[in-house]
CSV table of C-alpha atoms in Angstrom, one decimal:
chain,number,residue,atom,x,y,z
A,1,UNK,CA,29.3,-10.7,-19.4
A,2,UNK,CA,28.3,-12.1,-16.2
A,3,UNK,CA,27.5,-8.6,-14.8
A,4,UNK,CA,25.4,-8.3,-17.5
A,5,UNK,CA,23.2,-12.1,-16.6
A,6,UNK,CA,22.8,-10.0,-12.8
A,7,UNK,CA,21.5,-6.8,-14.3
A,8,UNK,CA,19.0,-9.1,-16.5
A,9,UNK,CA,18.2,-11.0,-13.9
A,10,UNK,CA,18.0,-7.9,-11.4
A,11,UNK,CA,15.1,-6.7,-14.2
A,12,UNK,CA,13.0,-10.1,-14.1
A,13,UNK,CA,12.6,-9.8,-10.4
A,14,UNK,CA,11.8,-6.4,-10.0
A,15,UNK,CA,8.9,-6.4,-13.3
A,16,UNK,CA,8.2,-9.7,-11.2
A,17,UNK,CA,7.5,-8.0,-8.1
A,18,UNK,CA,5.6,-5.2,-10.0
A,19,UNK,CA,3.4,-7.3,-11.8
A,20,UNK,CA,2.3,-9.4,-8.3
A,21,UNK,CA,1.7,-5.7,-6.4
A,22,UNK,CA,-0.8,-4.4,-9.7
A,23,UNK,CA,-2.1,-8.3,-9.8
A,24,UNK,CA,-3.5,-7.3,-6.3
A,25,UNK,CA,-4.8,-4.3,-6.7
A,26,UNK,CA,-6.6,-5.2,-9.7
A,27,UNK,CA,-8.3,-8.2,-7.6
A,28,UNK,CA,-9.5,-5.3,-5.0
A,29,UNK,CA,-10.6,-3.6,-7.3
A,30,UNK,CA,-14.1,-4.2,-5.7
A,31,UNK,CA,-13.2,-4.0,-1.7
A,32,UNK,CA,-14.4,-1.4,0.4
A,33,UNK,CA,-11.7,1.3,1.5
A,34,UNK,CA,-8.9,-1.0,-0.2
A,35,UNK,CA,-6.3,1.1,-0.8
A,36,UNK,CA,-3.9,0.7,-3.9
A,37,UNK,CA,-0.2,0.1,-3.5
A,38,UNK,CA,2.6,1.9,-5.3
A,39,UNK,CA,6.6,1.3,-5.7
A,40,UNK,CA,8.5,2.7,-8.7
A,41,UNK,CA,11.7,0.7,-9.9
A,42,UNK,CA,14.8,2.5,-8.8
A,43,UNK,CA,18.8,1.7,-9.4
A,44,UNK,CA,21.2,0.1,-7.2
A,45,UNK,CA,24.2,2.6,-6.7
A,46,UNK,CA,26.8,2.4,-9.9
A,47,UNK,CA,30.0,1.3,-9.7
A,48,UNK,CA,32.7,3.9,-10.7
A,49,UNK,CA,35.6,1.9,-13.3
A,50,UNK,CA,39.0,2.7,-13.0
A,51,UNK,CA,42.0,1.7,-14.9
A,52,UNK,CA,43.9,-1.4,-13.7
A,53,UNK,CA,47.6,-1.0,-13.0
A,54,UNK,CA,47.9,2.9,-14.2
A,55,UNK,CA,48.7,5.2,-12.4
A,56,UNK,CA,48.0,9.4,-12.7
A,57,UNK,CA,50.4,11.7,-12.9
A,58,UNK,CA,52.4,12.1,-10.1
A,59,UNK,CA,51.8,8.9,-8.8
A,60,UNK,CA,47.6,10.2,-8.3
A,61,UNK,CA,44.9,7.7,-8.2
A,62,UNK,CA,44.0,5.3,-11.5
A,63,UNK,CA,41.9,7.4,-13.8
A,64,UNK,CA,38.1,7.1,-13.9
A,65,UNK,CA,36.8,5.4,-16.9
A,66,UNK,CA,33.2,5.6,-15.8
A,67,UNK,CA,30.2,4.4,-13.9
A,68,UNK,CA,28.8,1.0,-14.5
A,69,UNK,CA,24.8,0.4,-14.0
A,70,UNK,CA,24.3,-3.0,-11.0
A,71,UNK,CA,20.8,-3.3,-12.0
A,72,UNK,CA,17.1,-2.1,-10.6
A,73,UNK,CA,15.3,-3.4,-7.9
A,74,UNK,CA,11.8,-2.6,-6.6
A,75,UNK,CA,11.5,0.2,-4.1
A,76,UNK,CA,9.5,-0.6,-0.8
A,77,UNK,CA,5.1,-0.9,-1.7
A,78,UNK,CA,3.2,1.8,-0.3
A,79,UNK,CA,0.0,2.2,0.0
A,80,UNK,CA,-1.5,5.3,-1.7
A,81,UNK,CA,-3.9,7.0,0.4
A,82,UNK,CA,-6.1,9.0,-1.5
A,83,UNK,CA,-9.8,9.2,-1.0
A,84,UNK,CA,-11.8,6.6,-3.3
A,85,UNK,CA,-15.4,7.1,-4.5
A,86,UNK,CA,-18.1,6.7,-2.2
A,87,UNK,CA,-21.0,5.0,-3.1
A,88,UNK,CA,-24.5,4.6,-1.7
A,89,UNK,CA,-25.5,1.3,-0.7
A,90,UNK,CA,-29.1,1.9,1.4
A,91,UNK,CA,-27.1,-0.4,4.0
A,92,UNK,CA,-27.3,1.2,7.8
A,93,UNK,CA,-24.3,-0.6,8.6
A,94,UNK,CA,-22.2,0.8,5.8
A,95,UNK,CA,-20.4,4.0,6.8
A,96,UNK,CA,-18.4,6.0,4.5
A,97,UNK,CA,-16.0,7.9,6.1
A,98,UNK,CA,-14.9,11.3,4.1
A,99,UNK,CA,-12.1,13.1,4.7
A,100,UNK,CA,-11.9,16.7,3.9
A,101,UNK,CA,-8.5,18.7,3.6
A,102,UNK,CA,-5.9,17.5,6.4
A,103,UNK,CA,-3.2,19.4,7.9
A,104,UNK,CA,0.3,18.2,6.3
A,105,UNK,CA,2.7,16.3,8.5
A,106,UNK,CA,6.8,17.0,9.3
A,107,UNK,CA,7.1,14.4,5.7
A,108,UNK,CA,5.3,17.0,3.9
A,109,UNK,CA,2.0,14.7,2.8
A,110,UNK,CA,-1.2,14.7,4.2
A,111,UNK,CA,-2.3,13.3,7.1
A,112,UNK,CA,-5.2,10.3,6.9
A,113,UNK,CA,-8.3,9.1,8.7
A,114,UNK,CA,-8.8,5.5,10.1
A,115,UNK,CA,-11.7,3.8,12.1
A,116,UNK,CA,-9.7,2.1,15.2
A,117,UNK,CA,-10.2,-1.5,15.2
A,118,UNK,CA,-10.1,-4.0,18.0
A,119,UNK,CA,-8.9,-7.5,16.9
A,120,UNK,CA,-8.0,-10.1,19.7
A,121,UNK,CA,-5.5,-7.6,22.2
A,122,UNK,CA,-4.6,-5.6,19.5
A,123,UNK,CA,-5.6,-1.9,18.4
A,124,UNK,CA,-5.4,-1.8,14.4
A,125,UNK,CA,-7.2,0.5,11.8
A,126,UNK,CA,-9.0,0.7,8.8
A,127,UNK,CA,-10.9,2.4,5.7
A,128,UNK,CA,-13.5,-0.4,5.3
A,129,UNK,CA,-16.8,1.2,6.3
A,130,UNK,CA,-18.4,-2.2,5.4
A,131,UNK,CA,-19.7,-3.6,8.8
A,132,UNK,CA,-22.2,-5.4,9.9
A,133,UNK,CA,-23.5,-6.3,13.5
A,134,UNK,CA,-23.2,-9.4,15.2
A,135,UNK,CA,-25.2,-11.5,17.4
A,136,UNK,CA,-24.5,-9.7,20.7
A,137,UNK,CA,-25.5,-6.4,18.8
A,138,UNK,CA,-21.9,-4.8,18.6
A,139,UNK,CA,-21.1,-3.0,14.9
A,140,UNK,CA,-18.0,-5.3,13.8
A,141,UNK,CA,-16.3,-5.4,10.3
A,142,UNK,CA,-17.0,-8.7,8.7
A,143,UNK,CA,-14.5,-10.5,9.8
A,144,UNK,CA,-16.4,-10.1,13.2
A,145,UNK,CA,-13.6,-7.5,14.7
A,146,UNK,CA,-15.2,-4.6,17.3
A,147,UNK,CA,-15.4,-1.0,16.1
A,148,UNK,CA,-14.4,1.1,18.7
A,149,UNK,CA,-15.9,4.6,20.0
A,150,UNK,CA,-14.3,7.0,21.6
A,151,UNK,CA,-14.2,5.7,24.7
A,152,UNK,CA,-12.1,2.8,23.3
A,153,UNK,CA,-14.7,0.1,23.8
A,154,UNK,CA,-16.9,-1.3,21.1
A,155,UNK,CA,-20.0,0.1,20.2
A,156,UNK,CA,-23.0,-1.8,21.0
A,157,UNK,CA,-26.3,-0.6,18.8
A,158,UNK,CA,-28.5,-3.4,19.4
A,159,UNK,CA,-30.3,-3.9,15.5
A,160,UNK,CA,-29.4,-2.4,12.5
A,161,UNK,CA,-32.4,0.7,12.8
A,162,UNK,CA,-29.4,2.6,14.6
A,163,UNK,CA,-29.1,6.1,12.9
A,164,UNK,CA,-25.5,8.1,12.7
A,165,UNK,CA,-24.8,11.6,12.3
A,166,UNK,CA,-21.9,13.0,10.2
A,167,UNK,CA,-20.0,13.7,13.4
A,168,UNK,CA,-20.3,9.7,14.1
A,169,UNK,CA,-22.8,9.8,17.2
A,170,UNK,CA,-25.1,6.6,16.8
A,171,UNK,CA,-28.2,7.2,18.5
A,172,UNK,CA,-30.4,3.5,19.0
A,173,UNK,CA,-34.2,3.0,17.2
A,174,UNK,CA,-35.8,4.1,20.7
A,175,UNK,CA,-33.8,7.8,20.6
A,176,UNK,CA,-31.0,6.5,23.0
A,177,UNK,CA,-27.3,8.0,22.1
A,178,UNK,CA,-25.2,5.1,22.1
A,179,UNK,CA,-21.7,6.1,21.5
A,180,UNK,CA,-19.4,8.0,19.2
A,181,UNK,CA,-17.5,6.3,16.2
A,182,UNK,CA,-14.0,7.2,16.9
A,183,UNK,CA,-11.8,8.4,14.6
A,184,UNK,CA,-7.8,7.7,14.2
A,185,UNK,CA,-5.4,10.4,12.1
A,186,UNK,CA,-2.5,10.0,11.0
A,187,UNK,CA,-0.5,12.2,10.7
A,188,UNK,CA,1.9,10.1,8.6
A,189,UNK,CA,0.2,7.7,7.0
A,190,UNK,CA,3.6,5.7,5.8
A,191,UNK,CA,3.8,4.9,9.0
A,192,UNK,CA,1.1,2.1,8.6
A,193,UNK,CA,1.2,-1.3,7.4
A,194,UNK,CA,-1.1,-3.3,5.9
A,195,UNK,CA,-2.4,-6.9,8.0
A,196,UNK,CA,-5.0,-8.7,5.4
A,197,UNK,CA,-8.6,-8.0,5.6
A,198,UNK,CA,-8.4,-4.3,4.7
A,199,UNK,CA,-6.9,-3.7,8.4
A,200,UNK,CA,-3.7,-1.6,9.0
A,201,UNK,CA,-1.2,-1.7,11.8
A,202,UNK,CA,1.1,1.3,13.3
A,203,UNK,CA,4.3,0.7,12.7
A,204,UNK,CA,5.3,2.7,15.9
A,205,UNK,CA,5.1,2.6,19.8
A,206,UNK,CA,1.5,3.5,20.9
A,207,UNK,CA,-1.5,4.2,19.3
A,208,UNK,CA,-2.8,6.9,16.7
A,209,UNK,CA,-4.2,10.2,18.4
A,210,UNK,CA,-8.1,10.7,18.0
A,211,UNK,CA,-9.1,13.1,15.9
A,212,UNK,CA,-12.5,14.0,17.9
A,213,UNK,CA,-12.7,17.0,18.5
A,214,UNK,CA,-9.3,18.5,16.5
A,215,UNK,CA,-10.4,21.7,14.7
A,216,UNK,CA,-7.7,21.6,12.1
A,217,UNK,CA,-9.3,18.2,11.2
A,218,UNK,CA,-12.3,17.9,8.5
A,219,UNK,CA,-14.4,14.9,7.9
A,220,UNK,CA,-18.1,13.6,7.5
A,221,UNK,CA,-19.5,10.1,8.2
A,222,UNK,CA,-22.5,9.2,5.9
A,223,UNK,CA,-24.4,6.4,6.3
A,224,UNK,CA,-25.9,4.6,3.7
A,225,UNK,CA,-22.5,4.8,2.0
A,226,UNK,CA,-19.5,3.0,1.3
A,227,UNK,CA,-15.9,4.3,0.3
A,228,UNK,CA,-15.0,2.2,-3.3
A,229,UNK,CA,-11.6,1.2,-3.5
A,230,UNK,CA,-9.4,3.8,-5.2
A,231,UNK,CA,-7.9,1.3,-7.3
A,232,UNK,CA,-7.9,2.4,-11.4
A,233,UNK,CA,-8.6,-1.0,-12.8
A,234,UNK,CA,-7.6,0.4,-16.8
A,235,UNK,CA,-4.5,2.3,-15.4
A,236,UNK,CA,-3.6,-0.8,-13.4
A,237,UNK,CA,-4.2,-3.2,-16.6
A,238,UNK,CA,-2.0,-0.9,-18.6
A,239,UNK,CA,0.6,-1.1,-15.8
A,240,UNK,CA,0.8,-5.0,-15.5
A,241,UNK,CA,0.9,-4.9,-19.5
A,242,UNK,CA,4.0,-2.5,-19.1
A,243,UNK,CA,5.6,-4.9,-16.4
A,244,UNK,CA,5.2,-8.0,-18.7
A,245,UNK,CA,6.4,-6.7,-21.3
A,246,UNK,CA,9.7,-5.0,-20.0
A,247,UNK,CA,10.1,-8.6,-18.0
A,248,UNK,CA,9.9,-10.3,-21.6
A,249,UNK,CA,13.0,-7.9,-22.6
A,250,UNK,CA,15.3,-8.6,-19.8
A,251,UNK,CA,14.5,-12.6,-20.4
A,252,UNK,CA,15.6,-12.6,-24.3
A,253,UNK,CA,18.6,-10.7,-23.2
A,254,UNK,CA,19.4,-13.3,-20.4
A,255,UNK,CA,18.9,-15.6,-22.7
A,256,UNK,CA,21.3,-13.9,-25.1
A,257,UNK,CA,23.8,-13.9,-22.7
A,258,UNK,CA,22.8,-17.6,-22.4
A,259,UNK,CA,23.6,-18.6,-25.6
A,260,UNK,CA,26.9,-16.7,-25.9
A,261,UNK,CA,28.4,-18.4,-22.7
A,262,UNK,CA,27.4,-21.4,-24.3
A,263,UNK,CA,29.4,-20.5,-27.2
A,264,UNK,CA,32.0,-19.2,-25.5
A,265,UNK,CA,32.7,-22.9,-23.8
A,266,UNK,CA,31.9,-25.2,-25.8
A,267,UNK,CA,32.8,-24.0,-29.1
A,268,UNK,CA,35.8,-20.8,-28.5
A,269,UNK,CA,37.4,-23.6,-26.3
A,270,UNK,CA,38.0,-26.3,-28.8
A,271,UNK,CA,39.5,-23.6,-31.3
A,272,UNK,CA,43.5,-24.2,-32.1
């Protein structure tokens, strides 16, 4: 009975869990480049019963009466990486960065695109084409962070009448070429976690390659644009319906369990 109160219990926390990941997806919904995260319930390993005090013939191992389920748990949230809607905006400091087809990694997906990011001393990356410029005159996102170029320092356009090509080359309202948006794949984008503020940091030692001038790599800059966030707000809502519901099952059948413990001390103990 007891394993029974941990595999109910097991299920709360996991539909738990799922129901707080699609609650914050649904709520960006609306943010640039956000990126939805996924995770799919899986089960821990079973146990494999055997007889107590038997033994097989000729003295072989207990027989094997069969497997018993340990409960689910939520596997790790990833973020899903496909390419939302872009949007026009009439903004010059919105850039939506689209991707075309990317070479496949050693994991078998698709590699990804990222605009490199300079916060504080630290390189990180993002999707969010929604900057702005601040009062020096560098493009930052809007939490005031530097967009780098390619020459890993931030790019510094002055005023907003800055135009940008698809290949990311920002040339200033007087016909000066400024810089060049740089560009960060990766080639596994698993390998990224996300930091808050629609920023992402590389899980491993370095930084991501450029992908300037890599031929096997297709993308387009448009300004004027923004990437939506890829987030299906009725697919999501049916989701987090799914998750409460399956969270309401595994509570009556906790409480089931409940109730006959109850029972069973309080009432089978008095008998005789």
């Amino acid at each position: 009975m007891l394993r029974g109160l941990y595999g109910a219990a097991a299920g709360m926390i996991a539909q738990q869990q799922r129901q707080e990941m699609l609650t914050n997806n649904l709520a960006n919904a609306n943010t640039p480049g956000y990126k939805a995260d996924q995770a799919s319930l899986r089960a821990f390993p079973n146990m494999l019963i055997k007889a107590m005090d038997t033994q097989g013939p000729k003295g072989a191992q207990a027989p094997i009466i069969g497997e018993l389920a340990t409960g689910v748990y939520l596997q790790e949230r990833m973020p899903n990486f496909r390419q939302g809607d872009i949007n026009e905006t009439g903004n010059s400091t919105d850039i939506a960065l689209v991707q075309g087809v990317l070479p496949e990694g050693e994991a078998g997906r698709p590699g990804a695109l990222f605009y490199t990011i300079q916060s504080n001393d630290e390189i990180l990356y993002s999707r969010n084409g929604n900057f702005t410029i601040d009062g020096a005159g560098f493009l930052t996102t809007t939490e005031g962070q530097y967009v780098l170029g390619t020459n890993g320092e931030p790019l510094q356009v002055g005023d907003e009448n800055f135009t940008l090509d698809p290949n990311g080359t920002i040339t200033s309202s007087d016909g000066a070429v400024i810089g060049q948006i740089n560009l960060a794949y990766a080639e596994d984008p698993m390998l990224l976690v996300k930091e808050g503020d629609g920023l992402l940091r590389y899980t491993e030692e370095g930084e991501l390659p450029t992908a300037i001038g890599n031929a096997e790599i297709n993308y387009q800059l448009q300004q004027g644009f923004i990437e939506r966030s890829n987030v299906d707000a009725s697919q999501t809502m049916t989701e987090m319906m799914s998750a409460y519901r399956s969270f309401e099952a595994n509570q009556r059948i906790l409480q089931a369990y409940d109730q006959s413990l109850d029972k069973a001390v309080n009432e089978v103990g008095r008998l005789g």
